[in-house]
Short mmCIF file of N, CA and C in Angstrom, two decimals:
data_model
loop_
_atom_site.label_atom_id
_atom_site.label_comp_id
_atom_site.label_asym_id
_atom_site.label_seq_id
_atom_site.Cartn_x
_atom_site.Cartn_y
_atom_site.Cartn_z
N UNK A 20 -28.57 0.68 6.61
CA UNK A 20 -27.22 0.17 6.76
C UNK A 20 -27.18 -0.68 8.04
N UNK A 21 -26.44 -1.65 8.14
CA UNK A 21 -26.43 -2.67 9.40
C UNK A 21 -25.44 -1.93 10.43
N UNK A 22 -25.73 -2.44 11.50
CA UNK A 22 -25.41 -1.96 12.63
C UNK A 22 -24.08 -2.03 12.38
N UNK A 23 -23.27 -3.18 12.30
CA UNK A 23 -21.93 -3.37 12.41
C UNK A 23 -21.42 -2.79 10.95
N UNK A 24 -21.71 -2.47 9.98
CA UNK A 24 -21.05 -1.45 8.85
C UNK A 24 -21.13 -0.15 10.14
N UNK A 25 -22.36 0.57 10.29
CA UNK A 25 -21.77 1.51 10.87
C UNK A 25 -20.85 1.68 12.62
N UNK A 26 -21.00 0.62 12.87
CA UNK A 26 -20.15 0.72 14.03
C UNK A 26 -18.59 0.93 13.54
N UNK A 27 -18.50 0.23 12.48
CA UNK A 27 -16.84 -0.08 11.94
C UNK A 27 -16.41 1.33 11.32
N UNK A 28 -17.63 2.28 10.67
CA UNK A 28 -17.26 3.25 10.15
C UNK A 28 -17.01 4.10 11.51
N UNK A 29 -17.49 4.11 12.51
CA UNK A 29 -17.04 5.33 13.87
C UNK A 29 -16.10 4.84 14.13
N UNK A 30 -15.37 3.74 13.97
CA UNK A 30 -13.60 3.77 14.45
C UNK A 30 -12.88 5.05 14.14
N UNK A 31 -12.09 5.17 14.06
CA UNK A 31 -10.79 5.66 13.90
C UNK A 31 -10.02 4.88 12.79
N UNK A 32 -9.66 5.83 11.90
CA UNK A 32 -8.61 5.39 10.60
C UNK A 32 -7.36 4.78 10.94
N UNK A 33 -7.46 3.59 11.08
CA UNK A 33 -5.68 3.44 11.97
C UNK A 33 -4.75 2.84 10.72
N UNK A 34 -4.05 3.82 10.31
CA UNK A 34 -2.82 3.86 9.00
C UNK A 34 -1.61 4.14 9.58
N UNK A 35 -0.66 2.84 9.54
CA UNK A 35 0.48 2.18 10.40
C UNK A 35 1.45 2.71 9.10
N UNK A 36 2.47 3.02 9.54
CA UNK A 36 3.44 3.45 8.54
C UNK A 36 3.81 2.09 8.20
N UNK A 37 5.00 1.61 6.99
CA UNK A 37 5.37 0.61 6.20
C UNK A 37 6.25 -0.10 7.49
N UNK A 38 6.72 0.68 8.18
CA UNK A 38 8.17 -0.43 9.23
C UNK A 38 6.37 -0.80 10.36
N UNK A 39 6.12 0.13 11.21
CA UNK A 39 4.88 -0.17 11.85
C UNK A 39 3.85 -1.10 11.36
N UNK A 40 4.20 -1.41 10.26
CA UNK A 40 2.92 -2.44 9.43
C UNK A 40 3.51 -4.28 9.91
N UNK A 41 4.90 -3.91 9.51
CA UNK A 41 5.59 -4.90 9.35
C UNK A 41 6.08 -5.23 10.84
N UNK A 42 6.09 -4.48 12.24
CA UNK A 42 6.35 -4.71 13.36
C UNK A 42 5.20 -5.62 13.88
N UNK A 43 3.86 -4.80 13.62
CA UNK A 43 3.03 -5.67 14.00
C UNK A 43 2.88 -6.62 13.00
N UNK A 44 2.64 -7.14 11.84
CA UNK A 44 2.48 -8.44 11.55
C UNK A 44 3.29 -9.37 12.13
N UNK A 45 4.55 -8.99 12.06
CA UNK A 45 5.08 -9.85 13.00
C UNK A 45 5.13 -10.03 14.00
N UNK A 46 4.72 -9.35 15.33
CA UNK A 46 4.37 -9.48 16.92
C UNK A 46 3.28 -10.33 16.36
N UNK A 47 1.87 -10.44 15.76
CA UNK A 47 1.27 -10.79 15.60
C UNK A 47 0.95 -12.48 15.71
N UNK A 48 1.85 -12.36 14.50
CA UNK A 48 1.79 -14.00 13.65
C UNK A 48 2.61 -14.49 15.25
N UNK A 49 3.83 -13.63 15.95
CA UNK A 49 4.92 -14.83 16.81
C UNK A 49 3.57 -14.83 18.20
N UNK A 50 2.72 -14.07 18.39
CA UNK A 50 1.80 -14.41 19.39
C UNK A 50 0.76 -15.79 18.46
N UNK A 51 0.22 -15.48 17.82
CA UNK A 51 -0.37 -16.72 17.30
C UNK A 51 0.39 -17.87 17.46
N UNK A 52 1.13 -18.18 16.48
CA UNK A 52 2.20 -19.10 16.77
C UNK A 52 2.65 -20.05 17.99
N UNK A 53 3.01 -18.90 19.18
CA UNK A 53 2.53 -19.25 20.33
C UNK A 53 1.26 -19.76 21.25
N UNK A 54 0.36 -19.16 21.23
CA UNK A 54 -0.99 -19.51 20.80
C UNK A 54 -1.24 -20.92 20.02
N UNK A 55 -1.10 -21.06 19.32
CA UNK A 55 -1.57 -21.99 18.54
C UNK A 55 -0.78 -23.19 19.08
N UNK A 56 0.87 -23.74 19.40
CA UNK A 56 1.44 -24.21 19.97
C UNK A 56 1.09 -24.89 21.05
N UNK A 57 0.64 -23.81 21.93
CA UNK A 57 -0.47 -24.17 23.66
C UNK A 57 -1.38 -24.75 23.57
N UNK A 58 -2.51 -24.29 22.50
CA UNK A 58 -3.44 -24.38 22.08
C UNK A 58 -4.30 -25.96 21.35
N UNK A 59 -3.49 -25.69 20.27
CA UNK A 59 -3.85 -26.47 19.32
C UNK A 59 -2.38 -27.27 18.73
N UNK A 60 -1.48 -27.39 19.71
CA UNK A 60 -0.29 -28.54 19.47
C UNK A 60 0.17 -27.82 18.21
N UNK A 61 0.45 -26.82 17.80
CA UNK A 61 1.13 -26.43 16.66
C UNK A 61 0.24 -26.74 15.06
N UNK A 62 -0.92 -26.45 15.22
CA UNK A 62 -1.74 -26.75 14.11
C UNK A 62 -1.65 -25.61 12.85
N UNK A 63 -1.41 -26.07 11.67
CA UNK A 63 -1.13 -25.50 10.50
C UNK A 63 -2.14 -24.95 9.66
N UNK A 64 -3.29 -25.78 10.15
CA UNK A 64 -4.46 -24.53 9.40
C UNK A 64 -4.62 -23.78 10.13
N UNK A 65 -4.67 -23.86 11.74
CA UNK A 65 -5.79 -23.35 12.60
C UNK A 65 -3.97 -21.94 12.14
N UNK A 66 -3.22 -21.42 12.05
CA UNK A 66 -2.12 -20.92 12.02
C UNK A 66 -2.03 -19.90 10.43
N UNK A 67 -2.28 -20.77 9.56
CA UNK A 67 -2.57 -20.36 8.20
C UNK A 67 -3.56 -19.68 8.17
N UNK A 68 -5.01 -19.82 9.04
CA UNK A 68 -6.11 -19.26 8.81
C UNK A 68 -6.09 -17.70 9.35
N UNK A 69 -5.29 -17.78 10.54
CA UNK A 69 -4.83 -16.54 11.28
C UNK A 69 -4.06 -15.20 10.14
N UNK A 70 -2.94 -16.58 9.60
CA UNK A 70 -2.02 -15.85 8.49
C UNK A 70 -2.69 -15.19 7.51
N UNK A 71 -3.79 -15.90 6.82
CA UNK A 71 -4.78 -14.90 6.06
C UNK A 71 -5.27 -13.71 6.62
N UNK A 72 -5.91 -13.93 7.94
CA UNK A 72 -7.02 -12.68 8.35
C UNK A 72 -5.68 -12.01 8.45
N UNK A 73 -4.15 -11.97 9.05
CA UNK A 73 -3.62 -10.96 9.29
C UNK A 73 -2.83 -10.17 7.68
N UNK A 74 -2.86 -11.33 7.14
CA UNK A 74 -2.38 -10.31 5.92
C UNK A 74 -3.51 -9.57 5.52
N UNK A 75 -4.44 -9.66 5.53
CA UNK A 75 -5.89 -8.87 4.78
C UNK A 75 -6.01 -7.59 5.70
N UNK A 76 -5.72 -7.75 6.93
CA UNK A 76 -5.12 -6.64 8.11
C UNK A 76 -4.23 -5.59 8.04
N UNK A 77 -3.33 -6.36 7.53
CA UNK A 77 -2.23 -5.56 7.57
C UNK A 77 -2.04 -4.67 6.19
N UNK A 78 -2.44 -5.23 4.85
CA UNK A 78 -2.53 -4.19 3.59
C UNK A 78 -3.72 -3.46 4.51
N UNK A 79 -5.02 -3.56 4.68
CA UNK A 79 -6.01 -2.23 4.68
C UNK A 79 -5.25 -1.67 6.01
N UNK A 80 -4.55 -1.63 6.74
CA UNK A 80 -3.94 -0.77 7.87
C UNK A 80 -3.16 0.03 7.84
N UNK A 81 -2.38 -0.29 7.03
CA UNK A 81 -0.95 0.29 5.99
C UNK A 81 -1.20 1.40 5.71
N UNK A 82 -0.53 3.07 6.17
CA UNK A 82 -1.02 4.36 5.11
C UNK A 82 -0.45 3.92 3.64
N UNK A 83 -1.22 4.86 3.07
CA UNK A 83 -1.61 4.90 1.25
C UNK A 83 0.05 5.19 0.99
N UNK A 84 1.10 5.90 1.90
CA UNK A 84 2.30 6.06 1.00
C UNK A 84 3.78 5.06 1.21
N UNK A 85 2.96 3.77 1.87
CA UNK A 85 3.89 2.71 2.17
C UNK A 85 2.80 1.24 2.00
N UNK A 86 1.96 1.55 1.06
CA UNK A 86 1.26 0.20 0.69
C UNK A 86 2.04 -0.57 0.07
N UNK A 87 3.32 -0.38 -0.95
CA UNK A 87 4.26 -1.83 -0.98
C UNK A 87 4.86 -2.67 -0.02
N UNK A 88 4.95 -2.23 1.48
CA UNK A 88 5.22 -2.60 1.93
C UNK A 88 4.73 -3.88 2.25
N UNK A 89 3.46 -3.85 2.68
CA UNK A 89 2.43 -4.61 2.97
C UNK A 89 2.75 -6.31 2.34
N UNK A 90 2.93 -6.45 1.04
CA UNK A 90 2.98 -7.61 0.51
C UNK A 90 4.31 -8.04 1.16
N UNK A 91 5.35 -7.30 1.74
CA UNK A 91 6.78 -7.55 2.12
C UNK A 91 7.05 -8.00 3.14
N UNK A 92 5.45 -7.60 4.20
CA UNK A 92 6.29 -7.92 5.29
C UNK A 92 5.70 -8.58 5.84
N UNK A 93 4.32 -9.67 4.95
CA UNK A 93 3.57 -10.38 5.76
C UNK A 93 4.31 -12.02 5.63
N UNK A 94 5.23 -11.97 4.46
CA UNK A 94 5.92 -13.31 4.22
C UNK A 94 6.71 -13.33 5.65
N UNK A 95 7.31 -12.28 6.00
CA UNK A 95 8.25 -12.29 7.08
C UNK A 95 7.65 -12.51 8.32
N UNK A 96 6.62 -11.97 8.70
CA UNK A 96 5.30 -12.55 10.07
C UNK A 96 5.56 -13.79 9.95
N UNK A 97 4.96 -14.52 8.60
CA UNK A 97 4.89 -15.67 8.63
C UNK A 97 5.93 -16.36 8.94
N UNK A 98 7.28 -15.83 8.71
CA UNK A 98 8.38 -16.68 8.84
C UNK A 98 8.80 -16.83 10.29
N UNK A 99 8.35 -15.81 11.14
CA UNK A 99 8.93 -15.01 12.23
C UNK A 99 7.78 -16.04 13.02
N UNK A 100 6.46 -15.97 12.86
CA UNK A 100 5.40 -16.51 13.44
C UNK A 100 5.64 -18.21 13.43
N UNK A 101 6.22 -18.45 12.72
CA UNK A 101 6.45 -20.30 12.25
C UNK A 101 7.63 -20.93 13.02
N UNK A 102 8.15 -20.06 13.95
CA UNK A 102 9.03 -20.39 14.52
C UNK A 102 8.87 -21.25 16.13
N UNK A 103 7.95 -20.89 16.59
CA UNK A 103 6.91 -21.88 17.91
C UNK A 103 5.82 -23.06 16.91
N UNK A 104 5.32 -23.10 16.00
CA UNK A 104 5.40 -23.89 15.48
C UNK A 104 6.27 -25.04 15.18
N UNK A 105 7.33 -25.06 14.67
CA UNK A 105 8.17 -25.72 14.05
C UNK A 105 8.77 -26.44 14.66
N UNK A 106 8.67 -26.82 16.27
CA UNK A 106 9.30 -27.35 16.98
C UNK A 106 10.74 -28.25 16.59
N UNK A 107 11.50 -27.64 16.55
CA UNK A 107 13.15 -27.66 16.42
C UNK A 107 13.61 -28.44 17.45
N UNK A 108 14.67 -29.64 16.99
CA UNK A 108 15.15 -29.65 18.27
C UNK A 108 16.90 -29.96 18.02
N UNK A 109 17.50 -29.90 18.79
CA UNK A 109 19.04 -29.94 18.55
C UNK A 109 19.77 -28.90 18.00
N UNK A 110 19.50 -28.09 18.72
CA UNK A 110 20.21 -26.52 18.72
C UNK A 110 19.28 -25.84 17.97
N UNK A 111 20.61 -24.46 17.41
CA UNK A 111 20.15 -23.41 16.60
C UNK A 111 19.87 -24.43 15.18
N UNK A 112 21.14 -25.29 14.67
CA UNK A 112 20.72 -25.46 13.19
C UNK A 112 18.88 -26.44 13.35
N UNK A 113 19.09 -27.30 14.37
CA UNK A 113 17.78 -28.29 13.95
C UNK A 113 16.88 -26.96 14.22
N UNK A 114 16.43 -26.45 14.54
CA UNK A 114 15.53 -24.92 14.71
C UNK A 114 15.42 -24.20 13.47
N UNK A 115 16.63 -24.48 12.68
CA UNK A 115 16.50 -23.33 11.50
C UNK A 115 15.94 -24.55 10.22
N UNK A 116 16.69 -25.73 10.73
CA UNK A 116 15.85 -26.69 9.12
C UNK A 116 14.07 -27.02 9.57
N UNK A 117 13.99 -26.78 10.86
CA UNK A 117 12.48 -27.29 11.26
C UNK A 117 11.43 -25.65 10.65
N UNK A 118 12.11 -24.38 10.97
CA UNK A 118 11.53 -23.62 10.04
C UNK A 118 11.48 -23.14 8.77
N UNK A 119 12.64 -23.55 8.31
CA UNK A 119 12.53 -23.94 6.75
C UNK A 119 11.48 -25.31 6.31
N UNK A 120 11.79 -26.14 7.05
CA UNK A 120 10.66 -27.20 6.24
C UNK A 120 8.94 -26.82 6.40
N UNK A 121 8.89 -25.90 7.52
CA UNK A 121 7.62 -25.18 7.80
C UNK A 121 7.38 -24.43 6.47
N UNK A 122 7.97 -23.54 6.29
CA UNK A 122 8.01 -22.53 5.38
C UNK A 122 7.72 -23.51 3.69
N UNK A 123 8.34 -24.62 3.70
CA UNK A 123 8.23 -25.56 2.30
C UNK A 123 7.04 -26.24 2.80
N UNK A 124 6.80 -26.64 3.86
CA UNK A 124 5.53 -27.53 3.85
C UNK A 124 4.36 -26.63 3.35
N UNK A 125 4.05 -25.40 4.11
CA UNK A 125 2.73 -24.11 4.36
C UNK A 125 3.43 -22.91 3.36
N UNK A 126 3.64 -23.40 2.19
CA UNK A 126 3.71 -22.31 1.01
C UNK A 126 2.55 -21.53 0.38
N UNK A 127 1.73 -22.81 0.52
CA UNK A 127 0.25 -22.72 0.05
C UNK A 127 -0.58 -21.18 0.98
N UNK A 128 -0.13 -21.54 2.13
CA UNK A 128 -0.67 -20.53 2.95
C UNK A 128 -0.07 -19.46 2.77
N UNK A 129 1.71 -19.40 2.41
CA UNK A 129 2.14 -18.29 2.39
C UNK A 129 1.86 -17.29 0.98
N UNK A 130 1.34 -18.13 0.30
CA UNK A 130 1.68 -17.35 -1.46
C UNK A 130 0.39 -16.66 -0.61
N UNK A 131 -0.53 -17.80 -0.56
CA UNK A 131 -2.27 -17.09 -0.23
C UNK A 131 -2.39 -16.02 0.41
N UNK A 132 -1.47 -15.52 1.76
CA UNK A 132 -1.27 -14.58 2.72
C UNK A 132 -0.96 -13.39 1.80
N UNK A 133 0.20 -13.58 0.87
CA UNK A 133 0.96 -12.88 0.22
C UNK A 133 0.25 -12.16 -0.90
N UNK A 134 -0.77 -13.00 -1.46
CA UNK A 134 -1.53 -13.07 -2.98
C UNK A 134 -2.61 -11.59 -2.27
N UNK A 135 -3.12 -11.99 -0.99
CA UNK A 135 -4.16 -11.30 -0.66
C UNK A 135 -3.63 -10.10 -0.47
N UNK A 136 -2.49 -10.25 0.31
CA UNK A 136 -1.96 -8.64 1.09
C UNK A 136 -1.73 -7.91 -0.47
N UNK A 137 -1.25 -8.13 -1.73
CA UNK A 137 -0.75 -7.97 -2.72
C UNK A 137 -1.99 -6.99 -3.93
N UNK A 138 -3.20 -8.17 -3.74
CA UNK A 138 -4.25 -7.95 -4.68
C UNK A 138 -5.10 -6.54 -3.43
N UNK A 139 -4.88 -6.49 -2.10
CA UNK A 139 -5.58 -5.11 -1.30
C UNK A 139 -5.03 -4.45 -2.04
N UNK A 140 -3.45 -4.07 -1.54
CA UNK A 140 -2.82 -2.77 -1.81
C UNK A 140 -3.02 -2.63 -3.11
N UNK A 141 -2.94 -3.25 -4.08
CA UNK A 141 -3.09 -2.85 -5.87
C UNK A 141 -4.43 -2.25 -5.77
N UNK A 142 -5.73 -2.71 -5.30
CA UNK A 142 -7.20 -2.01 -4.91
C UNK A 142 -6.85 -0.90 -4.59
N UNK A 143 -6.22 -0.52 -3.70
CA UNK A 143 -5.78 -0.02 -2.89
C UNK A 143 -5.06 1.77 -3.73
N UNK A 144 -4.16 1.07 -4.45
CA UNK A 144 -3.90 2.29 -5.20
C UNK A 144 -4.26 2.97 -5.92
N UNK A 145 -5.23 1.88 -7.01
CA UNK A 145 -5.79 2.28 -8.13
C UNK A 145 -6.88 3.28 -7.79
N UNK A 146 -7.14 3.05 -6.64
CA UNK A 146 -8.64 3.87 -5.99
C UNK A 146 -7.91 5.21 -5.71
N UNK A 147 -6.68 5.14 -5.04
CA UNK A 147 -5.70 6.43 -4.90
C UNK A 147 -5.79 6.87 -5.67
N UNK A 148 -5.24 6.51 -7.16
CA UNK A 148 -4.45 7.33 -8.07
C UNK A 148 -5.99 7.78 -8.79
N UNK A 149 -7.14 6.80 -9.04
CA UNK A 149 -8.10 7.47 -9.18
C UNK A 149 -9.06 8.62 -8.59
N UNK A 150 -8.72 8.53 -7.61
CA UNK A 150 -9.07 9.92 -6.44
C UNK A 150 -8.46 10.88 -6.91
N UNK A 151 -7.37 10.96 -6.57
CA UNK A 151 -6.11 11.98 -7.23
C UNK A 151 -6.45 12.50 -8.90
N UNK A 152 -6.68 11.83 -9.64
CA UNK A 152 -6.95 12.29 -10.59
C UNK A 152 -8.49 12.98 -10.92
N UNK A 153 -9.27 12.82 -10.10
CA UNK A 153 -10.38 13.50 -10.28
C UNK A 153 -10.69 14.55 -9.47
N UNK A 154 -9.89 14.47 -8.04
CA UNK A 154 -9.57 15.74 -7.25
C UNK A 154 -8.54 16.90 -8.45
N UNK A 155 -7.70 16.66 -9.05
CA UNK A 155 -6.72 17.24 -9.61
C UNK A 155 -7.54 18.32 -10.63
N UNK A 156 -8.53 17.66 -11.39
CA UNK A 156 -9.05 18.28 -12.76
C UNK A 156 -10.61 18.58 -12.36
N UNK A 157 -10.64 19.74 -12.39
CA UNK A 157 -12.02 20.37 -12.26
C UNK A 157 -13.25 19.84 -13.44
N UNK A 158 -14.20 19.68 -13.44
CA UNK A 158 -15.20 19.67 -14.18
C UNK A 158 -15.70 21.25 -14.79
N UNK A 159 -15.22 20.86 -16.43
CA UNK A 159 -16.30 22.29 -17.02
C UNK A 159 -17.16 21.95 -17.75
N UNK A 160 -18.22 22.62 -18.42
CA UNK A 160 -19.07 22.47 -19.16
C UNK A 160 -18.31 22.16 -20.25
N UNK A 161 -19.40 20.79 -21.23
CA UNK A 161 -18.22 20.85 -22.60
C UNK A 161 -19.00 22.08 -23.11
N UNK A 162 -17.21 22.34 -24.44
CA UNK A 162 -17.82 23.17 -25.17
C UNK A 162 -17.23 24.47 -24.38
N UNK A 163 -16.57 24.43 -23.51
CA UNK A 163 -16.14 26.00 -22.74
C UNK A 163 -15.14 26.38 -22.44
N UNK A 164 -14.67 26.90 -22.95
CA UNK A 164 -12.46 26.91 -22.47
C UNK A 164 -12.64 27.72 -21.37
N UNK A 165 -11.23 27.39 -20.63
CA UNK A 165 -11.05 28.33 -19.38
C UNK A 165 -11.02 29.41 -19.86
N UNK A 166 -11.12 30.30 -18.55
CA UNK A 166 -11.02 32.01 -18.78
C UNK A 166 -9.58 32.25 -19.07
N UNK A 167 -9.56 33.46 -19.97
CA UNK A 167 -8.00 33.44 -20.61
C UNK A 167 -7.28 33.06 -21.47
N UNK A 168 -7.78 32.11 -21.96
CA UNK A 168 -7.59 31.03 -23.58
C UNK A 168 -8.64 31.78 -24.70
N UNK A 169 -7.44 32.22 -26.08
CA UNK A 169 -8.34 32.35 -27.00
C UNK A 169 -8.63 30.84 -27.83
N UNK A 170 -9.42 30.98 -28.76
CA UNK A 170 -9.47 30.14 -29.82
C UNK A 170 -8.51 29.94 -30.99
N UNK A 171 -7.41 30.73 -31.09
CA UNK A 171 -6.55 30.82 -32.16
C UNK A 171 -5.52 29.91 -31.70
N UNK A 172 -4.76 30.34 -32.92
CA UNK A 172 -3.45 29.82 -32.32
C UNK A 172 -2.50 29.89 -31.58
N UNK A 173 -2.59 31.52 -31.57
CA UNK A 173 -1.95 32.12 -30.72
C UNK A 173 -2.83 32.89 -29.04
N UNK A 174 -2.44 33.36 -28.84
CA UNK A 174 -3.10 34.22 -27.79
C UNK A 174 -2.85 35.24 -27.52
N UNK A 175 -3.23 36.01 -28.50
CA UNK A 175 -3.21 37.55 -28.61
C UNK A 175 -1.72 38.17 -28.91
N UNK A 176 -1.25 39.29 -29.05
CA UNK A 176 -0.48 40.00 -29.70
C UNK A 176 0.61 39.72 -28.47
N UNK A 177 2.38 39.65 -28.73
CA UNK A 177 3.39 39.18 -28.32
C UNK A 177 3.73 40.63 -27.48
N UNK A 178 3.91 40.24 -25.82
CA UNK A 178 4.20 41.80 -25.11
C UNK A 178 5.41 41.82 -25.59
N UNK A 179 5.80 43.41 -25.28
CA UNK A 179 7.23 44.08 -26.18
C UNK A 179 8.26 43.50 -25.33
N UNK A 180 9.41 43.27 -26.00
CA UNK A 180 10.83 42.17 -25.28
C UNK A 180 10.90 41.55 -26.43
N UNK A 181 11.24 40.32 -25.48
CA UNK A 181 11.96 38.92 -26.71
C UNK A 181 10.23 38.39 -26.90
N UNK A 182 10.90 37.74 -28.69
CA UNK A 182 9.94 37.43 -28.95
C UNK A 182 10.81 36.28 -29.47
N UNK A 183 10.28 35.30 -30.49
CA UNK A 183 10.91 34.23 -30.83
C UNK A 183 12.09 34.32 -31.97
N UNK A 184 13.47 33.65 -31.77
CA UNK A 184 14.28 34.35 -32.01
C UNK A 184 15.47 34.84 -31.81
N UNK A 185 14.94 36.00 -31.14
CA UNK A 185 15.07 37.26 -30.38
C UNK A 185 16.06 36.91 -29.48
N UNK A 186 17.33 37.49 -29.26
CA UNK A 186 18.24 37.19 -28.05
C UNK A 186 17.77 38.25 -26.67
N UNK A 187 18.68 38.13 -25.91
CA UNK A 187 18.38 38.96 -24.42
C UNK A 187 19.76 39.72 -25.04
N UNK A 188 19.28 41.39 -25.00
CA UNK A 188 20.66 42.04 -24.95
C UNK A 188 21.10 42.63 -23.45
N UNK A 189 22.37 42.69 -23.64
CA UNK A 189 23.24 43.31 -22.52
C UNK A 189 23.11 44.77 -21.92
N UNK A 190 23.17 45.30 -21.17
CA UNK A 190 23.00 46.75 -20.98
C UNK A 190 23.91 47.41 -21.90
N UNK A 191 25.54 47.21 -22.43
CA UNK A 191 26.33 47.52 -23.23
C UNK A 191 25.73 47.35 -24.54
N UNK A 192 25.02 46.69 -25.20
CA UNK A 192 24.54 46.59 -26.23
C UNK A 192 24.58 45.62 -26.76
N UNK A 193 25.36 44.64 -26.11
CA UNK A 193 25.64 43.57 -26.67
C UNK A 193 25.04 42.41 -26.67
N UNK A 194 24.89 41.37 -27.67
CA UNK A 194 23.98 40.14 -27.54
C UNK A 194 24.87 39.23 -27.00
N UNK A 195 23.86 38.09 -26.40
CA UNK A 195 24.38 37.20 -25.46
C UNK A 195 23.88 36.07 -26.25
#
C-alpha cells in the first residue's frame, strides 16, 4: 500500500454534522474568493476549481445521517464565496446583480460542484444501506431453519387461552 493511502487512513474520521458541513463550505469558498480576488484578480477557473475540490470535501466530511445536506449547501458556498469575486459597484443593488450575473455566468461550475457533492453522498448511502443490511441478517447454512421453527404449518400445538376466534372473557363471565 503507498505511503500516502496509509497516512490518510491514520487521520481521524472527521464527520461534520449537516449545519457544520454547510458552515464550513461556506467560510471556505468566502476565504477562497477572497484569495483568489488578491491573488489572481478574481479568476473564475482558478475559483471553480477550488469549488470542485470543496464540494468533493464537503459530501465525504458530512456524517452518514445528514448526507442530503451536502448537495444543499455547496450551491450556497458558492453563492456566498462569489461575492469578492463579483466586484459590485454602486451600492447594495449593483453588488447583488454583479453576483447574480456570477452565479449565470459560472453555472457550469456550479451544477459540476453540485453534480459531484450529489453523485458522493448517493455512493455514499447505498454503501450505508448496504452495510446495514448485511450487518442486520446473519448468515446460515442453506438448507437450515433457525432454532425453534418447525417445518409445518403450524408450530406445534396452540397453548391453552385464546385461540383463533376465541374472545378474552371477563372475570364475571362475560365476553368482551
Amino acid at each position: 500500500m503507498p505511503p500516502v493511502v496509509q497516512a490518510l487512513r491514520r487521520l481521524p474520521d472527521a464527520r461534520l454534522t449537516g449545519l457544520g458541513a454547510g458552515l464550513f463550505s461556506c467560510a471556505a469558498m468566502l476565504l477562497v474568493g477572497m484569495l483568489d480576488q488578491v491573488l489572481f484578480d478574481g479568476s473564475t477557473i482558478v475559483y471553480g476549481v477550488f469549488f470542485l475540490l470543496l464540494s468533493a470535501l464537503t459530501a465525504l466530511s458530512v456524517r452518514s445521517a445528514d448526507l442530503v445536506t451536502a448537495p444543499i449547501s455547496v450551491p450556497i458556498a458558492f453563492a456566498v464565496g462569489s461575492v469578492p469575486i463579483s466586484g459590485g459597484l454602486g451600492g447594495l443593488g449593483g453588488q447583488i446583480m454583479a453576483v447574480v450575473t456570477v452565479l449565470a455566468v459560472n453555472a457550469g461550475w456550479l451544477y459540476g460542484g453540485t453534480l459531484i457533492a450529489g453523485l458522493i453522498t448517493c455512493v455514499r448511502k447505498v454503501r450505508l444501506m448496504m452495510q446495514r443490511r448485511t450487518n442486520r441478517r446473519p448468515e446460515r447454512p442453506p438448507g437450515r431453519r433457525p432454532t425453534g421453527v418447525s417445518a409445518g404449518p403450524s408450530n406445534g400445538p396452540r397453548p391453552a387461552g385464546r385461540g383463533p376466534g376465541q374472545t378474552k372473557r371477563r372475570p364475571g363471565g362475560a365476553r368482551r
